Amino acid sequence: MKILVTGSQGQLGRELMLQADKAGVRVEGVDLPDFDLTRPDHIKNAAQRYRPDLLVNAAAYTAVDRAESEETLCMAVNRDGPRHLAQYCREAGIPLVHVSTDFVFDGRKKTPYTESDPPAPLGVYARSKAEGEKAVQDTLDRHLILRTAWLYSVHGQNFVKTMLRLGAERSEISVVADQYGCPTSAADLAAAILAIAGRLAAAENEMWGIYHYCGDGVTTWYGFACEIFEQARRHTQLKVTRVMPIATEDYPTDAARPAYSALDCGKIAARFGIRPPAWQESLAATIARLYSAA
Ligand SMILES: NC(=O)c1ccc[n+]([C@@H]2O[C@H](COP(=O)([O-])OP(=O)(O)OC[C@H]3O[C@@H](n4cnc5c(N)ncnc54)[C@H](OP(=O)(O)O)[C@@H]3O)[C@@H](O)[C@H]2O)c1
């Protein structure tokens, strides 16, 4: 099995590249600036060079707030890019694993979203991801769309790394306490994708489609921040002594976010036997990696 990973320098992409060897999977990665998802010729060239059995799209425009003023670029990457990939996969006769987001939902539900709940995106990024899903569904039968949420890792920029930086600099930090979701380790998601990849060659028709994968358990950004600080104190001293819960309206952002976007992961457990760890457990593993590298 040989996989081509697009977006190989992102949080998820880097974890896929790191873990592939251990999973016994051959992997090649492409990313900006040499590889641009919005360019069908780049997709064709990369695929002809590496001849993958499976394509995993970890590339995306992920600047949720900036997307409100960069709609054209965001749509080109998150809607048109996956469509180009799916078109290539159809021609080449290979499957596509595409990654999407909990933000396709508007957050009005009070119980975890299932794969059959209809998307109702709130902002430009969310709409671009929902339309990217649709483009993949409409273009390629042999696709797997994995929706994930609140992704963090030792790589790049994310909420965990931001909180650790602020916790070292400030004594008081205010964090939004009325948005609920499921923190997800990019390392766990990569492991899940690689486990699934090994089974796709022999996949039966009913295995294709949308799946949810996120850390087990639901919290708020405030709850997430408190857990990050508690766990980090096992490795280092922090300046922060007070974490204050605030409302979404007290932390205005350009893009609206769903108030509740927990994902039900029952389908991936039933079809593939994949059960995400408790989010606190995965957070501990990532924090340990961050401090052992420091
Ligand atoms: N981060 C989250 O909290 C979150 C939550 C739910 C779902 N997701 C989804 O999970 C997936 C992985 O997210 P992530 O956090 O790993 O994202 P990330 O760290 O932002 O990585 C995305 C990668 O894609 C690259 N990229 C952007 N535009 C591209 C283009 N036109 N052509 C090729 N590559 C391009 C980026 O390059 P540059 O850095 O140079 O732009 C980056 O290396 C995405 O589909 C995202 O929508 C993320």
mmCIF file of C-alpha atoms and ligand atoms in Angstrom:
data_model
loop_
_atom_site.group_PDB
_atom_site.id
_atom_site.type_symbol
_atom_site.label_atom_id
_atom_site.label_comp_id
_atom_site.label_asym_id
_atom_site.label_seq_id
_atom_site.Cartn_x
_atom_site.Cartn_y
_atom_site.Cartn_z
ATOM 1 C CA MET A 1 0.000 0.000 0.000
ATOM 2 C CA LYS A 2 1.402 3.378 -1.038
ATOM 3 C CA ILE A 3 -0.267 6.586 0.092
ATOM 4 C CA LEU A 4 0.130 10.088 -1.253
ATOM 5 C CA VAL A 5 -0.571 12.701 1.452
ATOM 6 C CA THR A 6 -1.476 16.222 0.365
ATOM 7 C CA GLY A 7 -0.829 18.901 2.979
ATOM 8 C CA SER A 8 2.077 16.864 4.399
ATOM 9 C CA GLN A 9 3.493 19.851 6.326
ATOM 10 C CA GLY A 10 0.294 20.542 8.290
ATOM 11 C CA GLN A 11 -0.600 19.160 11.719
ATOM 12 C CA LEU A 12 -2.294 16.042 10.409
ATOM 13 C CA GLY A 13 -0.014 15.676 7.394
ATOM 14 C CA ARG A 14 3.109 15.600 9.537
ATOM 15 C CA GLU A 15 1.650 12.978 11.859
ATOM 16 C CA LEU A 16 0.708 10.813 8.865
ATOM 17 C CA MET A 17 4.250 11.079 7.521
ATOM 18 C CA LEU A 18 5.750 10.265 10.939
ATOM 19 C CA GLN A 19 3.551 7.258 11.656
ATOM 20 C CA ALA A 20 3.347 5.625 8.225
ATOM 21 C CA ASP A 21 6.571 3.635 8.599
ATOM 22 C CA LYS A 22 5.452 2.124 11.885
ATOM 23 C CA ALA A 23 2.131 1.177 10.302
ATOM 24 C CA GLY A 24 3.972 -0.594 7.471
ATOM 25 C CA VAL A 25 2.634 1.853 4.894
ATOM 26 C CA ARG A 26 4.733 3.523 2.194
ATOM 27 C CA VAL A 27 4.003 7.225 2.100
ATOM 28 C CA GLU A 28 4.912 10.263 0.014
ATOM 29 C CA GLY A 29 3.919 13.800 0.946
ATOM 30 C CA VAL A 30 3.321 16.980 -1.037
ATOM 31 C CA ASP A 31 2.527 20.512 0.099
ATOM 32 C CA LEU A 32 2.848 24.176 -0.811
ATOM 33 C CA PRO A 33 4.824 25.767 -2.405
ATOM 34 C CA ASP A 34 5.754 22.928 -4.819
ATOM 35 C CA PHE A 35 2.318 21.361 -4.786
ATOM 36 C CA ASP A 36 -0.846 23.454 -4.995
ATOM 37 C CA LEU A 37 -4.151 21.661 -4.524
ATOM 38 C CA THR A 38 -5.937 24.256 -6.617
ATOM 39 C CA ARG A 39 -3.872 23.198 -9.663
ATOM 40 C CA PRO A 40 -5.106 20.002 -11.379
ATOM 41 C CA ASP A 41 -1.777 19.787 -13.246
ATOM 42 C CA HIS A 42 0.082 19.644 -9.898
ATOM 43 C CA ILE A 43 -2.173 16.801 -8.756
ATOM 44 C CA LYS A 44 -1.601 14.858 -11.959
ATOM 45 C CA ASN A 45 2.185 15.386 -11.860
ATOM 46 C CA ALA A 46 2.481 14.328 -8.212
ATOM 47 C CA ALA A 47 0.295 11.260 -8.721
ATOM 48 C CA GLN A 48 2.142 10.214 -11.874
ATOM 49 C CA ARG A 49 5.449 10.583 -10.058
ATOM 50 C CA TYR A 50 4.463 8.602 -6.946
ATOM 51 C CA ARG A 51 1.789 6.239 -8.325
ATOM 52 C CA PRO A 52 -0.186 5.937 -5.049
ATOM 53 C CA ASP A 53 -2.793 3.271 -4.258
ATOM 54 C CA LEU A 54 -4.628 5.793 -2.096
ATOM 55 C CA LEU A 55 -4.753 9.563 -1.768
ATOM 56 C CA VAL A 56 -5.197 11.210 1.655
ATOM 57 C CA ASN A 57 -6.118 14.879 1.579
ATOM 58 C CA ALA A 58 -4.803 16.588 4.717
ATOM 59 C CA ALA A 59 -4.378 19.916 2.890
ATOM 60 C CA ALA A 60 -6.794 22.721 3.614
ATOM 61 C CA TYR A 61 -7.204 26.431 4.063
ATOM 62 C CA THR A 62 -7.688 26.446 7.858
ATOM 63 C CA ALA A 63 -7.636 30.153 8.813
ATOM 64 C CA VAL A 64 -11.262 30.222 9.980
ATOM 65 C CA ASP A 65 -11.469 33.976 10.646
ATOM 66 C CA ARG A 66 -9.290 35.151 7.749
ATOM 67 C CA ALA A 67 -11.517 33.121 5.421
ATOM 68 C CA GLU A 68 -14.274 35.706 5.935
ATOM 69 C CA SER A 69 -12.169 38.159 3.883
ATOM 70 C CA GLU A 70 -10.443 35.573 1.626
ATOM 71 C CA GLU A 71 -13.457 33.700 0.337
ATOM 72 C CA THR A 72 -12.100 33.143 -3.170
ATOM 73 C CA LEU A 73 -8.895 31.496 -1.962
ATOM 74 C CA CYS A 74 -10.676 29.517 0.755
ATOM 75 C CA MET A 75 -13.201 28.132 -1.740
ATOM 76 C CA ALA A 76 -10.489 27.325 -4.282
ATOM 77 C CA VAL A 77 -8.579 25.246 -1.704
ATOM 78 C CA ASN A 78 -11.391 23.669 0.344
ATOM 79 C CA ARG A 79 -14.122 23.193 -2.262
ATOM 80 C CA ASP A 80 -12.395 23.043 -5.661
ATOM 81 C CA GLY A 81 -9.202 21.320 -4.430
ATOM 82 C CA PRO A 82 -11.010 18.204 -3.150
ATOM 83 C CA ARG A 83 -13.044 18.124 -6.365
ATOM 84 C CA HIS A 84 -9.819 18.101 -8.454
ATOM 85 C CA LEU A 85 -8.445 15.320 -6.235
ATOM 86 C CA ALA A 86 -11.628 13.280 -6.557
ATOM 87 C CA GLN A 87 -11.589 13.729 -10.349
ATOM 88 C CA TYR A 88 -8.014 12.478 -10.475
ATOM 89 C CA CYS A 89 -8.851 9.504 -8.217
ATOM 90 C CA ARG A 90 -11.811 8.565 -10.411
ATOM 91 C CA GLU A 91 -9.635 8.588 -13.552
ATOM 92 C CA ALA A 92 -6.852 6.644 -11.823
ATOM 93 C CA GLY A 93 -9.247 4.167 -10.154
ATOM 94 C CA ILE A 94 -7.968 4.824 -6.621
ATOM 95 C CA PRO A 95 -9.868 5.829 -3.451
ATOM 96 C CA LEU A 96 -9.656 9.171 -1.639
ATOM 97 C CA VAL A 97 -9.644 9.821 2.095
ATOM 98 C CA HIS A 98 -10.669 13.441 2.628
ATOM 99 C CA VAL A 99 -10.658 15.260 5.974
ATOM 100 C CA SER A 100 -13.463 17.607 6.985
ATOM 101 C CA THR A 101 -14.729 19.373 10.066
ATOM 102 C CA ASP A 102 -17.318 19.607 12.850
ATOM 103 C CA PHE A 103 -17.795 23.223 11.686
ATOM 104 C CA VAL A 104 -20.071 21.996 8.879
ATOM 105 C CA PHE A 105 -22.768 22.004 11.600
ATOM 106 C CA ASP A 106 -24.474 25.095 13.010
ATOM 107 C CA GLY A 107 -24.349 23.906 16.625
ATOM 108 C CA ARG A 108 -28.039 24.068 17.431
ATOM 109 C CA LYS A 109 -28.214 20.410 18.468
ATOM 110 C CA LYS A 110 -27.728 19.442 22.087
ATOM 111 C CA THR A 111 -26.533 15.882 21.474
ATOM 112 C CA PRO A 112 -23.540 14.695 19.405
ATOM 113 C CA TYR A 113 -23.932 15.096 15.646
ATOM 114 C CA THR A 114 -24.152 11.909 13.595
ATOM 115 C CA GLU A 115 -23.126 11.449 9.975
ATOM 116 C CA SER A 116 -26.763 11.679 8.874
ATOM 117 C CA ASP A 117 -27.352 15.128 10.387
ATOM 118 C CA PRO A 118 -27.559 17.730 7.602
ATOM 119 C CA PRO A 119 -24.675 20.248 7.364
ATOM 120 C CA ALA A 120 -25.617 23.882 8.065
ATOM 121 C CA PRO A 121 -22.343 25.834 7.944
ATOM 122 C CA LEU A 122 -22.114 29.232 9.654
ATOM 123 C CA GLY A 123 -19.121 30.941 8.004
ATOM 124 C CA VAL A 124 -17.016 30.963 4.836
ATOM 125 C CA TYR A 125 -14.520 28.306 6.035
ATOM 126 C CA ALA A 126 -17.372 26.089 7.231
ATOM 127 C CA ARG A 127 -19.232 26.500 3.918
ATOM 128 C CA SER A 128 -16.081 25.785 1.907
ATOM 129 C CA LYS A 129 -15.562 22.535 3.843
ATOM 130 C CA ALA A 130 -19.218 21.502 3.461
ATOM 131 C CA GLU A 131 -19.028 22.174 -0.285
ATOM 132 C CA GLY A 132 -15.724 20.268 -0.474
ATOM 133 C CA GLU A 133 -17.444 17.245 1.066
ATOM 134 C CA LYS A 134 -20.244 17.516 -1.489
ATOM 135 C CA ALA A 135 -17.766 17.850 -4.369
ATOM 136 C CA VAL A 136 -16.040 14.627 -3.274
ATOM 137 C CA GLN A 137 -19.368 12.798 -2.815
ATOM 138 C CA ASP A 138 -20.631 13.918 -6.233
ATOM 139 C CA THR A 139 -17.409 13.027 -8.075
ATOM 140 C CA LEU A 140 -16.095 9.780 -6.616
ATOM 141 C CA ASP A 141 -17.859 6.698 -5.254
ATOM 142 C CA ARG A 142 -14.831 5.241 -3.477
ATOM 143 C CA HIS A 143 -14.341 8.053 -0.974
ATOM 144 C CA LEU A 144 -14.086 8.290 2.759
ATOM 145 C CA ILE A 145 -14.770 11.659 4.374
ATOM 146 C CA LEU A 146 -13.512 11.892 7.943
ATOM 147 C CA ARG A 147 -14.917 14.797 9.933
ATOM 148 C CA THR A 148 -12.794 15.762 12.882
ATOM 149 C CA ALA A 149 -12.752 18.594 15.453
ATOM 150 C CA TRP A 150 -10.592 20.921 17.569
ATOM 151 C CA LEU A 151 -7.381 19.426 16.180
ATOM 152 C CA TYR A 152 -4.079 19.893 18.021
ATOM 153 C CA SER A 153 -0.595 18.420 17.833
ATOM 154 C CA VAL A 154 3.040 19.123 18.613
ATOM 155 C CA HIS A 155 3.322 20.744 15.151
ATOM 156 C CA GLY A 156 2.296 24.166 13.871
ATOM 157 C CA GLN A 157 -0.134 26.480 15.605
ATOM 158 C CA ASN A 158 -3.077 25.234 17.629
ATOM 159 C CA PHE A 159 -5.055 25.913 20.811
ATOM 160 C CA VAL A 160 -2.836 23.744 23.045
ATOM 161 C CA LYS A 161 0.353 25.495 21.979
ATOM 162 C CA THR A 162 -1.288 28.928 22.241
ATOM 163 C CA MET A 163 -2.507 28.198 25.794
ATOM 164 C CA LEU A 164 0.926 26.931 26.867
ATOM 165 C CA ARG A 165 2.540 30.118 25.534
ATOM 166 C CA LEU A 166 -0.040 32.381 27.202
ATOM 167 C CA GLY A 167 0.122 30.343 30.427
ATOM 168 C CA ALA A 168 3.850 31.014 30.625
ATOM 169 C CA GLU A 169 3.421 34.756 29.949
ATOM 170 C CA ARG A 170 0.269 35.873 31.805
ATOM 171 C CA SER A 171 -1.218 35.416 35.256
ATOM 172 C CA GLU A 172 -4.853 35.695 34.089
ATOM 173 C CA ILE A 173 -6.399 34.214 30.952
ATOM 174 C CA SER A 174 -10.008 34.448 29.738
ATOM 175 C CA VAL A 175 -11.367 31.580 27.675
ATOM 176 C CA VAL A 176 -14.725 31.037 25.969
ATOM 177 C CA ALA A 177 -16.888 28.723 28.076
ATOM 178 C CA ASP A 178 -20.082 28.432 26.027
ATOM 179 C CA GLN A 179 -18.826 26.585 22.938
ATOM 180 C CA TYR A 180 -18.788 22.793 23.288
ATOM 181 C CA GLY A 181 -16.733 20.343 21.237
ATOM 182 C CA CYS A 182 -14.290 17.456 21.210
ATOM 183 C CA PRO A 183 -10.524 18.109 21.325
ATOM 184 C CA THR A 184 -8.756 15.731 18.953
ATOM 185 C CA SER A 185 -5.112 14.727 18.757
ATOM 186 C CA ALA A 186 -3.772 14.830 15.180
ATOM 187 C CA ALA A 187 -1.588 11.848 16.150
ATOM 188 C CA ASP A 188 -4.701 9.793 16.995
ATOM 189 C CA LEU A 189 -6.446 10.859 13.800
ATOM 190 C CA ALA A 190 -3.382 9.921 11.723
ATOM 191 C CA ALA A 191 -3.275 6.496 13.394
ATOM 192 C CA ALA A 192 -6.969 6.002 12.625
ATOM 193 C CA ILE A 193 -6.484 6.976 8.964
ATOM 194 C CA LEU A 194 -3.538 4.599 8.576
ATOM 195 C CA ALA A 195 -5.488 1.767 10.206
ATOM 196 C CA ILE A 196 -8.373 2.385 7.818
ATOM 197 C CA ALA A 197 -6.059 2.719 4.796
ATOM 198 C CA GLY A 198 -4.873 -0.843 5.232
ATOM 199 C CA ARG A 199 -8.438 -2.064 4.892
ATOM 200 C CA LEU A 200 -9.565 0.000 1.920
ATOM 201 C CA ALA A 201 -8.115 -2.212 -0.813
ATOM 202 C CA ALA A 202 -10.628 -4.879 0.173
ATOM 203 C CA ALA A 203 -13.351 -2.437 1.227
ATOM 204 C CA GLU A 204 -16.930 -3.354 0.562
ATOM 205 C CA ASN A 205 -19.315 -0.810 -0.909
ATOM 206 C CA GLU A 206 -21.044 0.019 2.350
ATOM 207 C CA MET A 207 -17.736 1.117 3.902
ATOM 208 C CA TRP A 208 -17.439 4.253 1.742
ATOM 209 C CA GLY A 209 -18.993 7.519 2.919
ATOM 210 C CA ILE A 210 -18.795 9.964 5.808
ATOM 211 C CA TYR A 211 -17.376 9.153 9.259
ATOM 212 C CA HIS A 212 -16.821 11.148 12.415
ATOM 213 C CA TYR A 213 -13.584 10.880 14.377
ATOM 214 C CA CYS A 214 -12.751 13.057 17.413
ATOM 215 C CA GLY A 215 -11.426 12.671 20.950
ATOM 216 C CA ASP A 216 -13.840 10.889 23.307
ATOM 217 C CA GLY A 217 -15.748 13.262 25.603
ATOM 218 C CA VAL A 218 -17.122 16.769 25.286
ATOM 219 C CA THR A 219 -15.785 19.980 26.811
ATOM 220 C CA THR A 220 -15.637 23.740 26.284
ATOM 221 C CA TRP A 221 -12.605 25.814 25.251
ATOM 222 C CA TYR A 222 -12.497 26.866 28.930
ATOM 223 C CA GLY A 223 -12.527 23.238 30.118
ATOM 224 C CA PHE A 224 -9.885 22.381 27.523
ATOM 225 C CA ALA A 225 -7.662 25.270 28.702
ATOM 226 C CA CYS A 226 -7.991 24.282 32.394
ATOM 227 C CA GLU A 227 -6.986 20.697 31.575
ATOM 228 C CA ILE A 228 -4.021 21.919 29.484
ATOM 229 C CA PHE A 229 -2.732 24.020 32.406
ATOM 230 C CA GLU A 230 -3.268 21.236 34.949
ATOM 231 C CA GLN A 231 -1.394 18.741 32.814
ATOM 232 C CA ALA A 232 1.387 21.169 31.849
ATOM 233 C CA ARG A 233 2.107 21.864 35.534
ATOM 234 C CA ARG A 234 3.262 18.233 35.836
ATOM 235 C CA HIS A 235 6.131 19.179 33.494
ATOM 236 C CA THR A 236 6.863 22.847 34.162
ATOM 237 C CA GLN A 237 5.951 25.979 36.118
ATOM 238 C CA LEU A 238 3.358 28.305 34.637
ATOM 239 C CA LYS A 239 2.659 31.954 35.392
ATOM 240 C CA VAL A 240 -1.108 31.650 35.008
ATOM 241 C CA THR A 241 -2.989 31.488 38.312
ATOM 242 C CA ARG A 242 -6.493 32.407 37.165
ATOM 243 C CA VAL A 243 -8.481 31.095 34.192
ATOM 244 C CA MET A 244 -11.711 33.007 33.669
ATOM 245 C CA PRO A 245 -14.727 31.618 31.781
ATOM 246 C CA ILE A 246 -16.191 34.137 29.332
ATOM 247 C CA ALA A 247 -19.062 34.146 26.828
ATOM 248 C CA THR A 248 -18.651 34.008 23.050
ATOM 249 C CA GLU A 249 -19.985 37.578 22.835
ATOM 250 C CA ASP A 250 -17.081 38.739 25.015
ATOM 251 C CA TYR A 251 -14.541 37.318 22.545
ATOM 252 C CA PRO A 252 -15.684 38.592 19.136
ATOM 253 C CA THR A 253 -14.254 36.836 16.063
ATOM 254 C CA ASP A 254 -14.773 37.443 12.341
ATOM 255 C CA ALA A 255 -16.328 34.015 11.792
ATOM 256 C CA ALA A 256 -19.229 32.642 13.797
ATOM 257 C CA ARG A 257 -18.579 29.243 15.380
ATOM 258 C CA PRO A 258 -21.044 26.508 16.337
ATOM 259 C CA ALA A 259 -22.024 26.643 20.021
ATOM 260 C CA TYR A 260 -22.114 22.836 20.128
ATOM 261 C CA SER A 261 -20.252 20.618 17.654
ATOM 262 C CA ALA A 262 -19.614 17.330 19.452
ATOM 263 C CA LEU A 263 -19.417 14.449 16.989
ATOM 264 C CA ASP A 264 -20.865 10.984 17.516
ATOM 265 C CA CYS A 265 -18.147 8.454 16.604
ATOM 266 C CA GLY A 266 -20.333 5.346 16.752
ATOM 267 C CA LYS A 267 -20.202 4.642 13.011
ATOM 268 C CA ILE A 268 -16.401 4.422 12.727
ATOM 269 C CA ALA A 269 -16.393 2.127 15.772
ATOM 270 C CA ALA A 270 -19.063 -0.123 14.264
ATOM 271 C CA ARG A 271 -17.582 -0.309 10.739
ATOM 272 C CA PHE A 272 -13.834 -0.201 11.423
ATOM 273 C CA GLY A 273 -13.534 -1.041 15.139
ATOM 274 C CA ILE A 274 -11.834 2.323 15.742
ATOM 275 C CA ARG A 275 -12.530 3.931 19.132
ATOM 276 C CA PRO A 276 -10.853 7.272 19.920
ATOM 277 C CA PRO A 277 -9.199 7.585 23.365
ATOM 278 C CA ALA A 278 -10.542 9.982 26.012
ATOM 279 C CA TRP A 279 -9.496 13.497 24.969
ATOM 280 C CA GLN A 280 -7.664 14.058 28.290
ATOM 281 C CA GLU A 281 -5.550 10.938 27.720
ATOM 282 C CA SER A 282 -4.461 12.050 24.248
ATOM 283 C CA LEU A 283 -3.792 15.557 25.496
ATOM 284 C CA ALA A 284 -1.421 14.103 28.112
ATOM 285 C CA ALA A 285 0.508 12.286 25.374
ATOM 286 C CA THR A 286 0.857 15.455 23.281
ATOM 287 C CA ILE A 287 1.891 17.604 26.250
ATOM 288 C CA ALA A 288 4.494 15.011 27.235
ATOM 289 C CA ARG A 289 5.868 15.089 23.676
ATOM 290 C CA LEU A 290 5.992 18.893 23.701
ATOM 291 C CA TYR A 291 7.941 19.022 26.964
ATOM 292 C CA SER A 292 10.265 16.158 26.085
ATOM 293 C CA ALA A 293 11.185 18.033 22.889
ATOM 294 C CA ALA A 294 11.688 21.345 24.744
HETATM 295 N N1 LIG B 1 -7.221 22.546 12.878
HETATM 296 C C1 LIG B 1 -8.410 22.221 13.362
HETATM 297 O O1 LIG B 1 -8.776 22.573 14.494
HETATM 298 C C2 LIG B 1 -9.356 21.381 12.540
HETATM 299 C C3 LIG B 1 -10.609 21.052 13.082
HETATM 300 C C4 LIG B 1 -11.480 20.253 12.326
HETATM 301 C C5 LIG B 1 -11.093 19.816 11.076
HETATM 302 N N2 LIG B 1 -9.880 20.181 10.570
HETATM 303 C C6 LIG B 1 -9.534 19.698 9.230
HETATM 304 O O2 LIG B 1 -8.463 18.773 9.378
HETATM 305 C C7 LIG B 1 -7.614 18.823 8.236
HETATM 306 C C8 LIG B 1 -6.183 18.998 8.682
HETATM 307 O O3 LIG B 1 -6.095 20.208 9.429
HETATM 308 P P1 LIG B 1 -4.709 20.723 10.030
HETATM 309 O O4 LIG B 1 -5.005 21.382 11.337
HETATM 310 O O5 LIG B 1 -3.685 19.633 9.948
HETATM 311 O O6 LIG B 1 -4.373 21.876 8.973
HETATM 312 P P2 LIG B 1 -3.030 22.706 8.820
HETATM 313 O O7 LIG B 1 -2.097 22.423 9.935
HETATM 314 O O8 LIG B 1 -3.444 24.112 8.510
HETATM 315 O O9 LIG B 1 -2.385 22.048 7.519
HETATM 316 C C9 LIG B 1 -2.927 22.220 6.246
HETATM 317 C C10 LIG B 1 -1.807 22.085 5.250
HETATM 318 O O10 LIG B 1 -2.367 22.312 3.950
HETATM 319 C C11 LIG B 1 -1.515 23.207 3.266
HETATM 320 N N3 LIG B 1 -2.202 23.925 2.206
HETATM 321 C C12 LIG B 1 -2.957 25.051 2.291
HETATM 322 N N4 LIG B 1 -3.351 25.446 1.067
HETATM 323 C C13 LIG B 1 -2.855 24.521 0.198
HETATM 324 C C14 LIG B 1 -2.899 24.387 -1.210
HETATM 325 N N5 LIG B 1 -3.528 25.279 -2.002
HETATM 326 N N6 LIG B 1 -2.263 23.336 -1.786
HETATM 327 C C15 LIG B 1 -1.604 22.437 -1.028
HETATM 328 N N7 LIG B 1 -1.501 22.512 0.303
HETATM 329 C C16 LIG B 1 -2.129 23.548 0.922
HETATM 330 C C17 LIG B 1 -1.019 24.150 4.348
HETATM 331 O O11 LIG B 1 0.106 24.874 3.895
HETATM 332 P P3 LIG B 1 0.371 26.359 4.524
HETATM 333 O O12 LIG B 1 0.556 26.141 5.997
HETATM 334 O O13 LIG B 1 1.585 26.806 3.792
HETATM 335 O O14 LIG B 1 -0.868 27.143 4.208
HETATM 336 C C18 LIG B 1 -0.707 23.148 5.456
HETATM 337 O O15 LIG B 1 0.571 22.576 5.309
HETATM 338 C C19 LIG B 1 -8.170 19.944 7.360
HETATM 339 O O16 LIG B 1 -9.008 19.381 6.384
HETATM 340 C C20 LIG B 1 -9.006 20.782 8.300
HETATM 341 O O17 LIG B 1 -10.045 21.454 7.623
HETATM 342 C C21 LIG B 1 -8.998 20.930 11.275
#
